[in-house]
PDB file of C-alpha atoms in Angstrom:
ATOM      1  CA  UNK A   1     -11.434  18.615 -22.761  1.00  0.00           C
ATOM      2  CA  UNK A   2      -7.942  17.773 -24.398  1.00  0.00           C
ATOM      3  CA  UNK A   3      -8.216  14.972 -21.648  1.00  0.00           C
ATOM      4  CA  UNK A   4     -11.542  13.309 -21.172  1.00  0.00           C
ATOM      5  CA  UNK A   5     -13.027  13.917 -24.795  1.00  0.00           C
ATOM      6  CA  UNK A   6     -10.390  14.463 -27.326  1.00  0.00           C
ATOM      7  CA  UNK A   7      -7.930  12.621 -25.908  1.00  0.00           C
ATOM      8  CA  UNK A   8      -5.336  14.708 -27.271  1.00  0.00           C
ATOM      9  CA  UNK A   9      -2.745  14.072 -24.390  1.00  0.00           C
ATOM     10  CA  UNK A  10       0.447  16.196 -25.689  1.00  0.00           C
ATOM     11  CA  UNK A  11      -2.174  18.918 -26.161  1.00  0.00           C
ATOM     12  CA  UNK A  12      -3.789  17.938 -22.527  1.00  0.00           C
ATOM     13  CA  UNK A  13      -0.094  17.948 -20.935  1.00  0.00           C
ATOM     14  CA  UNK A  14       0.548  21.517 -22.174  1.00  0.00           C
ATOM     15  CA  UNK A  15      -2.819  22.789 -20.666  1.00  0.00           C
ATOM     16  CA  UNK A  16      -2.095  21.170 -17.507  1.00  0.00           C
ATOM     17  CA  UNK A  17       1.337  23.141 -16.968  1.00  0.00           C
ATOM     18  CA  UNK A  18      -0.774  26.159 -18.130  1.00  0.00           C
ATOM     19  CA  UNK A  19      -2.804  25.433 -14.420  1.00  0.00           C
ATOM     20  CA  UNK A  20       0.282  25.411 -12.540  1.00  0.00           C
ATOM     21  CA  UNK A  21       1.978  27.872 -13.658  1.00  0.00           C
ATOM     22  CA  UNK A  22      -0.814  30.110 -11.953  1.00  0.00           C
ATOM     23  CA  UNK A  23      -1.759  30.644  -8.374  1.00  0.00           C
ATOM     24  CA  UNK A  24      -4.872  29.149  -7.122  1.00  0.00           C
ATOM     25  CA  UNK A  25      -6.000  26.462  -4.822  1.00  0.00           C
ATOM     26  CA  UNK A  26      -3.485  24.178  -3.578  1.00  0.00           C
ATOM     27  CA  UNK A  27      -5.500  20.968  -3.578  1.00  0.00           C
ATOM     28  CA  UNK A  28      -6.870  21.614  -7.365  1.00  0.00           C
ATOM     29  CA  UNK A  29      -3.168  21.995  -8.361  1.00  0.00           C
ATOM     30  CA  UNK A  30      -1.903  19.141  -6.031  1.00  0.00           C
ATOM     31  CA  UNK A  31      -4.981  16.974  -8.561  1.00  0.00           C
ATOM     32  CA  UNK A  32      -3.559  18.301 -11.732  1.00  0.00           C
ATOM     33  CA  UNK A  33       0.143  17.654 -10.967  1.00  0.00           C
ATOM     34  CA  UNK A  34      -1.068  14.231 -10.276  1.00  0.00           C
ATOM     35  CA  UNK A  35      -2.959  14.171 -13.338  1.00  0.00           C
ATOM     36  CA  UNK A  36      -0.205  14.683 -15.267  1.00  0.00           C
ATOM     37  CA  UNK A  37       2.243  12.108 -13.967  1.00  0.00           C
ATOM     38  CA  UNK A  38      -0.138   9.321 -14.532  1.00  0.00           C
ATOM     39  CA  UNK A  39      -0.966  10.824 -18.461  1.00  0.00           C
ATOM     40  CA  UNK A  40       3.229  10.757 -18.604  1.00  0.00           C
ATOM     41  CA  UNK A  41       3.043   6.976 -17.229  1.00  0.00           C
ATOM     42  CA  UNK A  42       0.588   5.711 -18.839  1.00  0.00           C
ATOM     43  CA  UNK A  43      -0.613   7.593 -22.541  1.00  0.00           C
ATOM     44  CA  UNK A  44       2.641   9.182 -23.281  1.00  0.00           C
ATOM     45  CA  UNK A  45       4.762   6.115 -21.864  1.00  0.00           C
ATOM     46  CA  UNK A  46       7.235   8.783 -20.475  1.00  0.00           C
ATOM     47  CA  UNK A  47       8.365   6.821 -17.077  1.00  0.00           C
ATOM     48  CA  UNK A  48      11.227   8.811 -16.029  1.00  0.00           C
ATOM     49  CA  UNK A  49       9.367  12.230 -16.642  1.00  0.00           C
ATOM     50  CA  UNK A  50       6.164  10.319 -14.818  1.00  0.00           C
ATOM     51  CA  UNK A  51       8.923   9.476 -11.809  1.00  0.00           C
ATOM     52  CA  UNK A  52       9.887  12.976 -12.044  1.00  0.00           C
ATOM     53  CA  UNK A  53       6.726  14.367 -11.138  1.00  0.00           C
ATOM     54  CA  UNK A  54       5.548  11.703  -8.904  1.00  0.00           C
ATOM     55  CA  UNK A  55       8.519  12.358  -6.427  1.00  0.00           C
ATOM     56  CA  UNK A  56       7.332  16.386  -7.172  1.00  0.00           C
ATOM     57  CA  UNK A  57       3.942  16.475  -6.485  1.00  0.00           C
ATOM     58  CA  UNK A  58       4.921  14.143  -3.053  1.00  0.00           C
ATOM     59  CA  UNK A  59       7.489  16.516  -1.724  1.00  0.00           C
ATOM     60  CA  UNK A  60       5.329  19.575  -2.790  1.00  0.00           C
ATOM     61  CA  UNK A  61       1.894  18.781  -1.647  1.00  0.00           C
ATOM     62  CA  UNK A  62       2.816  16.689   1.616  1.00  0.00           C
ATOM     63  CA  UNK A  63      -0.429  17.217   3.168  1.00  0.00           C
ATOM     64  CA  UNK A  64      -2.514  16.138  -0.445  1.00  0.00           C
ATOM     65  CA  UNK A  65      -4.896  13.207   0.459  1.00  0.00           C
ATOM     66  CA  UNK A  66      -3.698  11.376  -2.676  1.00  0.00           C
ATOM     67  CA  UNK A  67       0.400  11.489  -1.446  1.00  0.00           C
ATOM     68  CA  UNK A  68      -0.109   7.914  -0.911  1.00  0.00           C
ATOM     69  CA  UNK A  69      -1.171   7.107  -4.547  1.00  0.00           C
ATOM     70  CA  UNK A  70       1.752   9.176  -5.466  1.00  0.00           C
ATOM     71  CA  UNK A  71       4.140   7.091  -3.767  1.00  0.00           C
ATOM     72  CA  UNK A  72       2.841   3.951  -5.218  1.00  0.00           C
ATOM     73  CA  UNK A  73       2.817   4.851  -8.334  1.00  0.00           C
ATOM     74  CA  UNK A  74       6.422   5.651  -8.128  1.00  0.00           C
ATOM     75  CA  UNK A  75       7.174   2.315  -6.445  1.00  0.00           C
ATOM     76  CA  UNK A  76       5.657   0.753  -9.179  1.00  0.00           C
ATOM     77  CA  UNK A  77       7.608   2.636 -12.026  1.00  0.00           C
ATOM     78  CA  UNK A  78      10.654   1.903 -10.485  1.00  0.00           C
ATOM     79  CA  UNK A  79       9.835  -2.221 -10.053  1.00  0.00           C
ATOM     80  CA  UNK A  80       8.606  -1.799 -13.457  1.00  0.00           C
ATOM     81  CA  UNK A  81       9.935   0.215 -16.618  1.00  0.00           C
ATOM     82  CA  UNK A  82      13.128   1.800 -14.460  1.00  0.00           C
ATOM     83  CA  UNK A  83      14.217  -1.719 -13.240  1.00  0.00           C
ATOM     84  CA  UNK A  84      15.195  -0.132 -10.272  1.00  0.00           C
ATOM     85  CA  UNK A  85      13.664  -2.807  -7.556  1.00  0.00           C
ATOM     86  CA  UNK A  86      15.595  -1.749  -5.271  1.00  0.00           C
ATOM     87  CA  UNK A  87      14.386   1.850  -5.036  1.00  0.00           C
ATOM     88  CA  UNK A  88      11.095   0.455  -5.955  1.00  0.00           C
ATOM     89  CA  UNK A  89      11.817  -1.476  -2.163  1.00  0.00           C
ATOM     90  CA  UNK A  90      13.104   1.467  -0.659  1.00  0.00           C
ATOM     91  CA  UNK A  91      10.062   3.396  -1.239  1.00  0.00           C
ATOM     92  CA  UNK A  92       7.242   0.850   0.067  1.00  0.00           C
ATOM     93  CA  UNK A  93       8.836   0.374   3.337  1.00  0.00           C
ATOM     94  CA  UNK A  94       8.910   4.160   3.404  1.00  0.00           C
ATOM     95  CA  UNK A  95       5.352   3.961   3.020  1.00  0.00           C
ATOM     96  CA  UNK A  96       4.835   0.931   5.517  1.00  0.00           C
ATOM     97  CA  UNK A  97       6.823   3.295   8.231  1.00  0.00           C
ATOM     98  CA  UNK A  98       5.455   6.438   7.573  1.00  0.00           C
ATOM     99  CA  UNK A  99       1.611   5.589   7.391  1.00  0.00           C
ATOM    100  CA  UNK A 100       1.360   2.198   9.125  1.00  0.00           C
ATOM    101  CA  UNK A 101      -2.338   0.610   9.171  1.00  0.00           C
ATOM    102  CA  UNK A 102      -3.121   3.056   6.567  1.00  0.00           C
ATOM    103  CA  UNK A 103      -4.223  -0.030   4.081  1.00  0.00           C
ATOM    104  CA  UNK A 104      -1.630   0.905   1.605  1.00  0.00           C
ATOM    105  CA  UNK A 105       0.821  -0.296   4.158  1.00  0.00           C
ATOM    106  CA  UNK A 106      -0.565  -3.894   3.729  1.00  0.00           C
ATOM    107  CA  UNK A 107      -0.032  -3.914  -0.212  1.00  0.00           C
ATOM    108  CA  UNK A 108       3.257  -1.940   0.556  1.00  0.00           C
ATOM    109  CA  UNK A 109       4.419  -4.980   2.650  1.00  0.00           C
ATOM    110  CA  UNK A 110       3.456  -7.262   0.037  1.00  0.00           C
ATOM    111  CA  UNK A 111       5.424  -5.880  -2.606  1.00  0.00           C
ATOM    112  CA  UNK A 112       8.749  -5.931  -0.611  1.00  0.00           C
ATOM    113  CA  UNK A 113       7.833  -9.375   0.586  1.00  0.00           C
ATOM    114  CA  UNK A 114       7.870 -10.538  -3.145  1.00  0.00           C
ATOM    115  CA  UNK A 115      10.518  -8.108  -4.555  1.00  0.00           C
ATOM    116  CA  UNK A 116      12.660  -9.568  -1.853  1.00  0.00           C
ATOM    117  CA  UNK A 117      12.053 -13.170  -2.664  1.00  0.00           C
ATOM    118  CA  UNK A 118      11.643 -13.021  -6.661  1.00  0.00           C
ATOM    119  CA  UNK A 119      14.389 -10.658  -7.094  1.00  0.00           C
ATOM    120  CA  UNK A 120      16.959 -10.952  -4.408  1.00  0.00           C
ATOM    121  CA  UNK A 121      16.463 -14.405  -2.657  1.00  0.00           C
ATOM    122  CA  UNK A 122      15.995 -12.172   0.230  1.00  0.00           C
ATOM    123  CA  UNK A 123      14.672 -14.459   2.251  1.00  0.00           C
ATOM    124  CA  UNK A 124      14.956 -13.061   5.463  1.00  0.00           C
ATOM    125  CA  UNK A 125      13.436  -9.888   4.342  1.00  0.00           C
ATOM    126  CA  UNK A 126      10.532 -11.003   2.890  1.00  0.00           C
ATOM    127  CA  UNK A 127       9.784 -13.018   6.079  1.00  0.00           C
ATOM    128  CA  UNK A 128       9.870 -10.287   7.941  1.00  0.00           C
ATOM    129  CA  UNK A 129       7.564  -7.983   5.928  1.00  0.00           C
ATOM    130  CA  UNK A 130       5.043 -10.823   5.658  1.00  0.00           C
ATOM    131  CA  UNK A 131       4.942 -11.605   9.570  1.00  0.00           C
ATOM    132  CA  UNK A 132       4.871  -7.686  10.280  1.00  0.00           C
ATOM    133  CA  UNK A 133       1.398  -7.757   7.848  1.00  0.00           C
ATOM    134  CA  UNK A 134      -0.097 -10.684   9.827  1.00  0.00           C
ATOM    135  CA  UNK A 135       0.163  -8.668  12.952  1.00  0.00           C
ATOM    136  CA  UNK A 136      -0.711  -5.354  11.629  1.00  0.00           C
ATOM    137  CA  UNK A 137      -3.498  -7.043   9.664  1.00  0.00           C
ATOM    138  CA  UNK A 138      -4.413 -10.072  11.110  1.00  0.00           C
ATOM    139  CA  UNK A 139      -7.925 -10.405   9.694  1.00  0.00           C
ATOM    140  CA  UNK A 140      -7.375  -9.392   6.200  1.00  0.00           C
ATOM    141  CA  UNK A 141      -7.738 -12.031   3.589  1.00  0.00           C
ATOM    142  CA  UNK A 142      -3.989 -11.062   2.844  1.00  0.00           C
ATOM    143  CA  UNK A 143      -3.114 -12.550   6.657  1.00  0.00           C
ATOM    144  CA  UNK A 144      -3.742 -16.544   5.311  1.00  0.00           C
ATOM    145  CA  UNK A 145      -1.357 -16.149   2.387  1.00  0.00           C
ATOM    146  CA  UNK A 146       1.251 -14.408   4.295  1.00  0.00           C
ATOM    147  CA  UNK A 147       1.366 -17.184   6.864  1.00  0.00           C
ATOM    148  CA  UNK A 148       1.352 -19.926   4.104  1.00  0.00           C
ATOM    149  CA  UNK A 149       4.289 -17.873   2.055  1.00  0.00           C
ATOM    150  CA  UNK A 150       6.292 -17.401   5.464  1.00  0.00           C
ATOM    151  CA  UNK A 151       5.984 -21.579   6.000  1.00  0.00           C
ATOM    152  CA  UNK A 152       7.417 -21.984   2.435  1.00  0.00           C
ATOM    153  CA  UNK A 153       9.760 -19.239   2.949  1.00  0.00           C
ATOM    154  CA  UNK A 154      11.480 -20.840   6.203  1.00  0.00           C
ATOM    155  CA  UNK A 155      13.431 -22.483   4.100  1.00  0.00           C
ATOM    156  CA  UNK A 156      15.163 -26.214   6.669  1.00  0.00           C
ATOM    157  CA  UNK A 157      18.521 -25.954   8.716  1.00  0.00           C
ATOM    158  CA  UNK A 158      21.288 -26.661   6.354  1.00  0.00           C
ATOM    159  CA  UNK A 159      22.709 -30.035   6.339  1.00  0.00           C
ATOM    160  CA  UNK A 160      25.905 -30.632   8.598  1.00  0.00           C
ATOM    161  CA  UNK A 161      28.998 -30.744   6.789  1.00  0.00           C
ATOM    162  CA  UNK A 162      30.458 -34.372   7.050  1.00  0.00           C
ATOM    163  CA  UNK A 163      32.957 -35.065   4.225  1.00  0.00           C
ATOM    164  CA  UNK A 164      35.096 -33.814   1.990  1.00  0.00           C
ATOM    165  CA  UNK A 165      36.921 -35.424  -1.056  1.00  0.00           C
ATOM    166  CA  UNK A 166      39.912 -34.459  -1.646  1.00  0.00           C
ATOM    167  CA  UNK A 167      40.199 -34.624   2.282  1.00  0.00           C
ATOM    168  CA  UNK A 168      43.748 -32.937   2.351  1.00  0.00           C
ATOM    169  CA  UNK A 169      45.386 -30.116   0.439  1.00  0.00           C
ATOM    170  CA  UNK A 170      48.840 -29.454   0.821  1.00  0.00           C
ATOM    171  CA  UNK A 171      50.471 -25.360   0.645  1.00  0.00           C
ATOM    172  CA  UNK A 172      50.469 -23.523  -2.352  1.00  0.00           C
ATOM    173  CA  UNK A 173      47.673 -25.377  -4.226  1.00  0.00           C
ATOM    174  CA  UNK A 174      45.547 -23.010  -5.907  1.00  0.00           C
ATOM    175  CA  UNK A 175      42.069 -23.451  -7.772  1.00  0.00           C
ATOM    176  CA  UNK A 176      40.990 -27.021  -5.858  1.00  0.00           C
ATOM    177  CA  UNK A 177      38.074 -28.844  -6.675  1.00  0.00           C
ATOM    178  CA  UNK A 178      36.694 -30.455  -3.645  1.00  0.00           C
ATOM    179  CA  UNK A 179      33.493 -32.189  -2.835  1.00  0.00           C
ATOM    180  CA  UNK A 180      31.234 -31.515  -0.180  1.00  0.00           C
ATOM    181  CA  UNK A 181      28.857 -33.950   1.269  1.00  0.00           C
ATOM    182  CA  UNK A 182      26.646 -33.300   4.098  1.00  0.00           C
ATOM    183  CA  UNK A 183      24.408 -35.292   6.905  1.00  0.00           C
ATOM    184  CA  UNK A 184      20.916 -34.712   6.151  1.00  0.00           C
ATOM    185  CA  UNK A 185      18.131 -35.792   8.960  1.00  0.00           C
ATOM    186  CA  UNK A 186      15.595 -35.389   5.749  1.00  0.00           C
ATOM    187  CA  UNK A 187      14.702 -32.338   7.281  1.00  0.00           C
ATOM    188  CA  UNK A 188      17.676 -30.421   6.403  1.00  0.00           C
ATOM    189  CA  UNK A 189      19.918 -29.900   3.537  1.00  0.00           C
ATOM    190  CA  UNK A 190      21.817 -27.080   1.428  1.00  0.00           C
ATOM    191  CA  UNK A 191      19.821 -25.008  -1.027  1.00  0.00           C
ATOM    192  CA  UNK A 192      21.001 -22.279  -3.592  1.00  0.00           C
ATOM    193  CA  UNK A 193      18.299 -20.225  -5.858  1.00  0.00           C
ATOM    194  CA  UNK A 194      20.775 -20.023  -9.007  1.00  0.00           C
ATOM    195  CA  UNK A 195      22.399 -16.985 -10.789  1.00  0.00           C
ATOM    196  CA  UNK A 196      20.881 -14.168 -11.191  1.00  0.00           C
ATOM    197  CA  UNK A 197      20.438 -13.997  -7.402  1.00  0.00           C
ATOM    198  CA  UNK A 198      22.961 -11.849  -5.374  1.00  0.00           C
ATOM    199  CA  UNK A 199      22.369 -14.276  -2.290  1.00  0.00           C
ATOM    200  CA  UNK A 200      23.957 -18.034  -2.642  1.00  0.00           C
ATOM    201  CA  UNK A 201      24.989 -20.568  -1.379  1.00  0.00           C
ATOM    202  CA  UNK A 202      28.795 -19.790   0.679  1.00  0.00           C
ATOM    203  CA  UNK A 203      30.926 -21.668   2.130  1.00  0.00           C
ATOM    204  CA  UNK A 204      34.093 -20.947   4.867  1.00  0.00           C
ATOM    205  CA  UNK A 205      36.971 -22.912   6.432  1.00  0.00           C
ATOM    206  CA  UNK A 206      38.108 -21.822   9.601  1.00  0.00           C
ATOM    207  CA  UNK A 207      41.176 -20.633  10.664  1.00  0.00           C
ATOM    208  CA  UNK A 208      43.301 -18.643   8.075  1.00  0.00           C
ATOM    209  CA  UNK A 209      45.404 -19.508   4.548  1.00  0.00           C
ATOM    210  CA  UNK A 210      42.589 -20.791   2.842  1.00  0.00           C
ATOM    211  CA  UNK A 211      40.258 -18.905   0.535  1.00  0.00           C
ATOM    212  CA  UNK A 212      37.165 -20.418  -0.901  1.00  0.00           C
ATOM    213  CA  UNK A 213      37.002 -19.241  -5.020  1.00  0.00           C
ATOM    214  CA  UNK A 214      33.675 -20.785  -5.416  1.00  0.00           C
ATOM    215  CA  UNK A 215      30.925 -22.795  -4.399  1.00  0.00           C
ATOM    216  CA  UNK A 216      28.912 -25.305  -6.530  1.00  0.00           C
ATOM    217  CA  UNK A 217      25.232 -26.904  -5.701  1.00  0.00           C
ATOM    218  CA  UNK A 218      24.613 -29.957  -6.720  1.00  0.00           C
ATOM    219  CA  UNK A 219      21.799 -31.217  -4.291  1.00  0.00           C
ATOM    220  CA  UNK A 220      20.908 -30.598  -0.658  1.00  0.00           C
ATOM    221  CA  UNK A 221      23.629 -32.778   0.634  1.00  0.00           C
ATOM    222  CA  UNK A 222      26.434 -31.668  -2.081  1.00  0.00           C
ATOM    223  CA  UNK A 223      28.411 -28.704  -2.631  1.00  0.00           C
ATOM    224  CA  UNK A 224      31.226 -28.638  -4.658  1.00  0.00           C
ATOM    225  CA  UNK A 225      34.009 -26.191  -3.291  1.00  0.00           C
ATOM    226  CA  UNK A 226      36.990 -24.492  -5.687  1.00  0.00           C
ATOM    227  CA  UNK A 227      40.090 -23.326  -2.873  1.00  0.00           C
ATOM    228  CA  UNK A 228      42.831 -22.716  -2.569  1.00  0.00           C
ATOM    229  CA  UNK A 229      45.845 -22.684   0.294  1.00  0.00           C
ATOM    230  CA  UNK A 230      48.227 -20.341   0.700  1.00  0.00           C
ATOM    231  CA  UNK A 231      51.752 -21.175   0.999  1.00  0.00           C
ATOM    232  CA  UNK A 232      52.037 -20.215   4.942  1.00  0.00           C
ATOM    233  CA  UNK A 233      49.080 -21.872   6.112  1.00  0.00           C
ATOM    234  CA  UNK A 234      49.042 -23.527   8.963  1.00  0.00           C
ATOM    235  CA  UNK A 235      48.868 -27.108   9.355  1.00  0.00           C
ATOM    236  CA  UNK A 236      45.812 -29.039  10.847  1.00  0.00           C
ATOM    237  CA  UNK A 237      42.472 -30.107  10.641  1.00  0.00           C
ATOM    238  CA  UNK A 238      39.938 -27.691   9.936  1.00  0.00           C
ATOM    239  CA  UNK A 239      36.037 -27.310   9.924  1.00  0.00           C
ATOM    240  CA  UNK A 240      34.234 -26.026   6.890  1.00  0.00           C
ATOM    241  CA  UNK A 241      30.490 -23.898   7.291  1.00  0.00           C
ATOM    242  CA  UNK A 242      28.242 -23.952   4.888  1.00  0.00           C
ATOM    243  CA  UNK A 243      25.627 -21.448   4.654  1.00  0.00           C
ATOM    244  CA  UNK A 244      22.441 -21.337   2.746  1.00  0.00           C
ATOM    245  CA  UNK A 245      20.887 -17.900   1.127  1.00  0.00           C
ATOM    246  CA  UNK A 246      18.458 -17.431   4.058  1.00  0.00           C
ATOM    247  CA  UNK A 247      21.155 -17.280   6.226  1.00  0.00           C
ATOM    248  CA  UNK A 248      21.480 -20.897   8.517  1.00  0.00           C
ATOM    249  CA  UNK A 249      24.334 -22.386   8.676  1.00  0.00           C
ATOM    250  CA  UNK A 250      25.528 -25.634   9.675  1.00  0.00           C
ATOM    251  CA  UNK A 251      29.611 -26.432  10.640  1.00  0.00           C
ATOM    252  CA  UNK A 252      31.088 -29.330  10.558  1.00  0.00           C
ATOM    253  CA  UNK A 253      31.193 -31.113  14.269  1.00  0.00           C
ATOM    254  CA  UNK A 254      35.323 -31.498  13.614  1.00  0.00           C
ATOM    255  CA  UNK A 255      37.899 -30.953  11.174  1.00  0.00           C
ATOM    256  CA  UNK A 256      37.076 -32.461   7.783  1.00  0.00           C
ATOM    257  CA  UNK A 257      39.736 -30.505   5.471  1.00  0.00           C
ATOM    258  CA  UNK A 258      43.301 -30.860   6.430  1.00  0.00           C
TER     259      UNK A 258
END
């Protein structure tokens, strides 16, 4: 009544915990704990109680036919009012494991495909979450956009590493600004989402006594790189790697930094 008519949710919430604190059928009390996460969610705007009693109700009543809702609805509190995207990831692939070809598996992959992308530059990941829906659900209307999001996704080879300006450091300097320029077929070049994205752009030089501080994009065929050289490094030519965020790299066909 407190619920459906009166709308008195506080009031509804307290006669709710009334029904499980007594024995009774499982499955009634499995619908009521349920009920009352989503009035915590959504009427009360309680999200970390609503969590709370999400993750309850899934532990407790494993075998309720509404555990998958459950989970959901925690994945989406987490992506949502917690900020917690990562858990909110953590928990939809739990779901696409543990019930695959379920249907909620298919808008479980979804949501990690573009958590991954919009939140992490996860570019891999998301790839592989959308190709796994295409060939767990190749005739859902979902299957089309997946392919056209994994064609966008596959981001083109990095440009080669051809030039770099300063094109010798001597030992000791510290805090270098060099420029970067790459060979691009048109088909290739470097890429970098901007901050607020834990993968970037990187850059390495090989061998030893030289530490890369930062690294700059300007456009797909320039990076600008901040080093510095150590006072015992050794002499000679060396190649420089770049790689981009969805992890291809491209190294330089010889030494370019000396």
């Amino acid at each position: 009544l407190y619920d459906q008519e009166i709308k008195n949710y506080p009031e509804a919430v307290r006669a709710y915990e009334g029904v499980l604190r007594e024995s009774g059928d499982m499955l009634k009390k499995g619908d009521v704990a349920l009920r009352l996460a989503e009035i915590r969610a959504a009427q009360l705007n309680e999200p970390q109680e609503a969590l709370e009693m999400y993750q309850d109700f899934a532990q407790k009543y494993y075998s309720h036919p509404k555990r998958l809702e459950a989970l959901m609805a925690t994945a989406k509190l987490k992506e949502g009012p917690l900020a917690d995207v990562q858990g909110a990831i953590n928990i939809y692939r739990n779901v696409a494991d543990s019930y695959p070809r379920s249907g909620v598996d298919e808008q479980a992959l979804l949501r990690i495909a573009e958590l991954s992308r919009n939140h992490f530059a996860d570019y891999p990941g998301a790839i592989e979450a959308l190709r796994r829906l295409v060939r767990d659900f190749p005739f859902s209307q979902n299957a089309a956009y997946s392919q056209l999001q994994i064609a966008k996704l596959l981001a083109p080879p990095t440009a080669t590493p051809a030039s770099c300006t300063p094109a010798t450091l001597t030992n000791g300097m510290s805090n270098v600004n060099v420029t970067l320029l790459g060979a691009s077929n048109g088909d290739t070049g470097f890429f970098d989402p901007g901050a607020g994205f834990p993968n970037r752009i990187a850059a390495a030089v090989s061998g030893s006594g030289v530490t890369v501080n930062s690294v700059t994009y300007n456009n797909p065929t320039n990076v600008a790189l901040n080093l510095s050289v150590a006072s015992g490094a050794a002499a000679g030519a060396r190649t420089i790697t770049i790689t981009n965020p969805d992890g291809q790299s491209a190294t330089s066909g010889s030494g370019i930094l000396t």
